[in-house]
Coordinates of N, CA and C in Angstrom, one line a residue:
X1 N 3.2 -19.9 -38.8 CA 4.0 -19.1 -37.8 C 4.2 -20.7 -36.6
X2 N 5.3 -20.2 -36.0 CA 5.4 -21.1 -34.7 C 5.7 -20.3 -33.8
X3 N 5.4 -20.7 -32.5 CA 5.1 -20.5 -31.1 C 6.5 -21.1 -30.3
X4 N 7.3 -20.2 -30.0 CA 8.0 -21.1 -29.3 C 7.6 -20.9 -27.4
X5 N 8.0 -22.2 -26.6 CA 7.7 -22.2 -25.3 C 8.9 -21.1 -24.7
X6 N 8.3 -19.8 -23.5 CA 9.4 -19.2 -23.3 C 9.0 -19.3 -22.0
X7 N 10.2 -19.0 -20.8 CA 10.0 -18.8 -19.7 C 10.3 -17.0 -19.4
X8 N 9.1 -16.5 -18.9 CA 9.1 -15.3 -18.5 C 9.0 -14.9 -16.9
X9 N 9.9 -13.8 -16.7 CA 9.8 -13.3 -15.4 C 8.3 -12.8 -15.4
X10 N 8.1 -13.2 -13.9 CA 7.3 -12.6 -13.0 C 7.5 -11.0 -12.6
X11 N 6.7 -10.3 -13.1 CA 6.9 -8.5 -13.0 C 6.9 -8.5 -11.5
X12 N 7.7 -8.6 -10.3 CA 7.4 -8.4 -8.9 C 8.9 -8.4 -8.7
X13 N 8.9 -7.4 -7.8 CA 10.2 -7.0 -7.3 C 10.1 -6.5 -6.0
X14 N 11.2 -6.8 -5.3 CA 11.3 -6.5 -3.7 C 12.0 -5.2 -3.4
X15 N 11.8 -4.4 -2.7 CA 12.3 -3.0 -2.5 C 12.9 -3.3 -1.3
X16 N 14.0 -2.1 -1.0 CA 15.2 -2.2 0.4 C 14.2 -2.4 1.4
X17 N 12.6 -2.3 1.9 CA 11.7 -2.5 2.8 C 11.5 -3.9 2.8
X18 N 11.5 -4.7 1.9 CA 10.8 -6.2 1.9 C 9.8 -6.2 1.4
X19 N 9.1 -4.7 0.6 CA 7.5 -5.2 0.2 C 8.1 -5.4 -1.4
X20 N 6.9 -6.0 -2.0 CA 7.0 -6.8 -3.2 C 6.0 -5.6 -3.9
X21 N 6.5 -5.2 -5.1 CA 5.6 -4.3 -5.6 C 5.7 -5.0 -7.1
X22 N 4.8 -4.6 -7.9 CA 4.7 -5.2 -9.2 C 5.4 -3.8 -10.6
X23 N 6.2 -4.9 -11.3 CA 6.8 -4.1 -12.2 C 7.8 -3.3 -11.4
X24 N 8.4 -2.0 -12.0 CA 8.7 -0.9 -11.8 C 7.8 0.0 -10.9
X25 N 6.7 -0.5 -10.4 CA 5.8 0.9 -9.8 C 5.8 0.7 -8.6
X26 N 5.0 1.7 -7.7 CA 5.0 1.8 -6.4 C 3.8 0.7 -5.9
X27 N 3.1 0.1 -6.9 CA 1.9 -0.8 -6.6 C 2.2 -2.0 -5.8
X28 N 1.5 -2.2 -5.0 CA 2.0 -3.7 -4.2 C 1.5 -4.5 -4.5
X29 N 2.2 -6.2 -4.8 CA 1.6 -7.5 -4.8 C 0.0 -7.2 -3.9
X30 N 0.3 -6.7 -2.6 CA -0.9 -6.9 -1.6 C -2.0 -5.9 -2.7
X31 N -1.8 -5.0 -2.8 CA -3.0 -4.3 -3.4 C -3.7 -5.0 -4.6
X32 N -2.7 -5.7 -5.6 CA -3.3 -6.4 -6.6 C -4.0 -7.5 -6.2
X33 N -3.7 -8.4 -5.6 CA -3.9 -9.2 -5.0 C -5.6 -9.1 -3.9
X34 N -5.5 -8.0 -3.4 CA -6.5 -7.7 -2.7 C -7.9 -7.3 -3.8
X35 N -7.2 -6.4 -4.5 CA -8.6 -6.0 -5.6 C -8.7 -7.3 -6.5
X36 N -8.0 -8.3 -6.8 CA -8.3 -9.6 -7.4 C -9.6 -10.5 -6.5
X37 N -9.0 -10.7 -5.2 CA -9.9 -11.2 -4.3 C -11.2 -10.4 -3.9
X38 N -11.0 -9.5 -4.4 CA -12.7 -8.4 -4.1 C -13.2 -8.6 -5.2
X39 N -13.0 -9.2 -6.3 CA -13.5 -9.5 -7.4 C -13.3 -8.6 -8.5
X40 N -12.2 -7.7 -8.8 CA -11.8 -6.8 -10.0 C -11.4 -7.8 -11.1
X41 N -11.4 -7.5 -11.9 CA -10.8 -8.2 -13.1 C -9.5 -7.7 -13.7
X42 N -8.8 -8.2 -14.2 CA -7.2 -7.5 -14.5 C -7.2 -6.0 -15.1
X43 N -8.5 -6.1 -15.9 CA -8.5 -4.4 -17.0 C -9.2 -3.7 -16.0
X44 N -10.0 -4.2 -14.9 CA -10.4 -3.3 -13.9 C -9.5 -2.5 -13.1
X45 N -8.4 -3.6 -12.5 CA -7.3 -3.5 -11.7 C -6.2 -2.2 -12.6
X46 N -6.3 -2.7 -13.5 CA -5.4 -1.7 -14.8 C -6.2 -0.3 -14.8
X47 N -7.5 -0.3 -14.9 CA -8.0 1.2 -14.8 C -7.8 1.9 -14.1
X48 N -8.0 1.0 -12.6 CA -7.7 1.8 -11.2 C -6.1 2.2 -11.0
X49 N -5.3 1.4 -11.6 CA -4.0 2.0 -11.3 C -3.3 1.5 -12.8
X50 N -3.2 3.0 -13.0 CA -3.0 3.4 -14.5 C -1.5 3.1 -14.9
X51 N -0.7 3.0 -13.6 CA 0.7 2.5 -14.0 C 1.2 0.9 -14.4
X52 N 0.2 0.7 -13.9 CA 0.3 -1.0 -14.3 C -0.2 -1.4 -15.4
X53 N 0.8 -2.2 -16.1 CA 0.6 -2.9 -17.4 C -0.2 -4.2 -17.3
X54 N -1.4 -4.3 -18.1 CA -2.1 -5.2 -18.1 C -1.5 -6.9 -18.1
X55 N -0.6 -6.9 -18.9 CA 0.1 -8.1 -19.1 C 0.7 -8.2 -17.8
X56 N 1.3 -7.3 -16.9 CA 1.8 -7.6 -15.8 C 0.9 -8.0 -14.8
X57 N -0.1 -7.3 -14.9 CA -1.5 -7.6 -13.8 C -1.7 -9.4 -14.1
X58 N -2.1 -9.7 -15.3 CA -2.3 -11.0 -15.4 C -1.3 -12.2 -14.9
X59 N 0.1 -11.5 -15.2 CA 1.2 -12.6 -14.7 C 1.1 -12.5 -13.3
X60 N 1.0 -11.6 -12.6 CA 0.9 -11.6 -11.0 C -0.4 -12.0 -10.6
X61 N -1.5 -12.4 -11.1 CA -2.7 -12.7 -11.0 C -2.3 -14.3 -11.0
X62 N -1.6 -14.9 -12.2 CA -1.2 -16.0 -12.5 C -0.4 -16.6 -11.2
X63 N 0.6 -15.8 -11.0 CA 1.6 -16.0 -9.9 C 1.0 -16.5 -8.5
X64 N -0.3 -15.7 -8.3 CA -0.8 -15.9 -7.0 C -1.6 -17.0 -7.1
X65 N -2.1 -17.3 -8.0 CA -3.5 -18.5 -8.2 C -2.3 -20.2 -8.2
X66 N -1.3 -19.7 -8.4 CA -0.1 -21.1 -8.8 C 0.4 -21.2 -7.3
X67 N 0.4 -20.1 -6.4 CA 1.6 -20.1 -5.4 C 0.7 -19.1 -4.3
X68 N -0.7 -19.8 -4.1 CA -1.6 -19.2 -3.1 C -1.0 -19.4 -1.9
X69 N -0.7 -20.7 -1.4 CA 0.0 -20.5 0.0 C 0.8 -19.5 0.5
X70 N 1.8 -19.4 -0.4 CA 2.9 -18.7 0.0 C 2.8 -17.3 -0.2
X71 N 1.4 -16.9 -1.1 CA 1.6 -15.3 -1.1 C 0.7 -15.0 0.3
X72 N -0.2 -15.9 0.4 CA -0.9 -15.7 1.8 C 0.0 -15.5 2.7
X73 N 1.0 -16.2 3.2 CA 1.7 -16.1 4.4 C 2.4 -14.7 4.0
X74 N 2.9 -14.2 3.0 CA 3.8 -13.2 2.8 C 2.5 -12.4 3.1
X75 N 1.1 -12.0 2.9 CA 0.2 -11.2 2.9 C -0.3 -11.0 4.8
X76 N -0.1 -12.0 5.3 CA -0.6 -12.1 6.8 C 0.6 -11.8 7.2
X77 N 1.6 -11.9 7.1 CA 3.1 -11.4 7.7 C 3.1 -9.5 7.3
X78 N 2.5 -9.0 6.0 CA 2.5 -7.8 6.2 C 1.3 -7.1 6.9
X79 N 0.4 -7.7 7.2 CA -0.8 -7.7 8.1 C -0.4 -7.6 9.3
X80 N 0.1 -8.5 9.5 CA 0.9 -8.3 11.2 C 1.8 -7.5 11.6
X81 N 2.6 -6.9 10.8 CA 3.5 -6.2 10.8 C 2.8 -4.8 10.8
X82 N 1.9 -4.5 10.0 CA 1.1 -3.5 10.0 C 0.4 -3.0 11.3
X83 N 0.0 -4.0 11.8 CA -0.9 -4.1 13.2 C 0.2 -3.9 14.3
X84 N 1.2 -4.3 14.2 CA 2.2 -4.0 15.2 C 2.6 -2.5 15.0
X85 N 2.9 -2.1 13.7 CA 3.5 -0.7 14.0 C 2.4 0.5 14.1
X86 N 1.1 -0.2 14.0 CA -0.2 0.8 14.3 C 0.1 0.6 15.9
X87 N -0.1 -0.4 16.5 CA -0.1 -0.3 17.9 C 1.4 0.3 18.8
X88 N 2.1 0.2 18.1 CA 3.5 1.4 18.5 C 3.1 2.6 18.5
X89 N 2.7 3.1 17.2 CA 2.6 4.5 16.8 C 1.4 4.8 17.5
X90 N 0.3 4.4 18.1 CA -0.7 4.7 19.3 C -0.4 4.6 20.5
X91 N 0.7 3.8 21.2 CA 1.4 3.8 22.5 C 2.3 5.1 22.5
X92 N 2.8 5.3 21.3 CA 3.8 6.5 21.4 C 3.1 7.8 21.7
X93 N 1.9 8.0 20.6 CA 1.2 9.1 20.5 C -0.3 8.8 20.7
X94 N -0.7 8.8 21.9 CA -2.0 8.7 22.2 C -2.8 9.5 21.7
X95 N -3.9 8.7 20.5 CA -4.7 9.7 19.7 C -6.0 10.0 20.8
X96 N -5.9 9.9 21.7 CA -7.4 9.9 22.6 C -7.2 11.4 23.1
X97 N -8.0 12.3 22.8 CA -8.2 13.5 23.5 C -7.0 14.6 22.4
X98 N -6.7 14.1 21.1 CA -6.0 15.1 20.5 C -6.4 16.3 20.2
X99 N -7.8 16.5 19.8 CA -8.7 17.3 19.1 C -8.5 18.5 20.5
X100 N -9.1 18.2 21.6 CA -8.9 18.4 23.1 C -7.1 19.7 22.9
X101 N -6.7 18.7 22.9 CA -5.0 19.0 23.2 C -4.5 20.1 21.7
X102 N -4.9 20.1 21.2 CA -5.0 20.7 19.7 C -5.6 22.2 20.0
X103 N -6.9 22.0 20.2 CA -7.6 23.3 20.6 C -6.7 24.0 22.0
X104 N -6.5 23.7 23.0 CA -5.9 24.4 23.7 C -4.5 25.1 23.3
X105 N -3.8 24.4 22.9 CA -2.4 24.7 22.2 C -2.7 26.1 21.4
X106 N -3.6 25.9 20.7 CA -4.1 27.1 19.7 C -4.8 28.2 20.5
X107 N -5.7 28.1 21.6 CA -6.2 29.1 22.6 C -4.9 29.6 23.3
X108 N -3.8 29.0 23.4 CA -2.4 29.4 24.1 C -1.7 30.4 23.3
X109 N -1.5 30.0 22.0 CA -0.6 30.8 21.0 C -1.5 32.1 20.8
X110 N -0.4 33.0 20.2 CA -0.8 34.3 20.1 C -1.8 34.5 18.7
X111 N -3.2 34.8 18.5 CA -3.5 35.0 17.3 C -2.6 35.6 16.3
X112 N -3.0 35.5 15.1 CA -2.0 35.5 13.9 C -2.5 37.5 13.8
X113 N -3.4 37.6 13.9 CA -4.4 39.1 13.7 C -3.4 39.7 14.8
X114 N -3.4 39.3 16.0 CA -2.3 40.3 17.0 C -1.2 40.6 16.5
X115 N -0.3 39.5 15.8 CA 1.0 39.6 15.7 C 1.0 40.4 14.5
X116 N -0.2 40.5 13.7 CA 0.2 41.8 12.2 C 0.1 43.0 12.7
X117 N -0.6 43.1 13.6 CA -1.2 44.6 14.6 C 0.4 45.2 15.1
X118 N 0.8 44.0 15.9 CA 1.9 44.6 16.6 C 3.2 44.9 15.7
X119 N 3.2 44.1 14.1 CA 4.5 44.5 13.5 C 4.3 45.7 13.1

């Protein structure tokens, strides 16, 4: 039997928002790298994310290990973007006192039993 050296594609795709996903799944590169860095094996990642192919997980981990600095920059940029969006959302929608505001709104609204009785 003869084995041939081949060049295989890394199963990573970038979606319209610039998010890198594994294969044709919705699972992100961030997710696989995070699980791997938390000590999960490729098999454990495959069990946790059944849409992923085990060979794809190994390929992605290999890609990460060979290009760790570039991937780390990408992951840091994603974390910074997420933090920025979180801050913007908190500025637009003040989370403080939300329970009280919702309870006050509910108290002002007519109870459903009153609506049913008047119909």
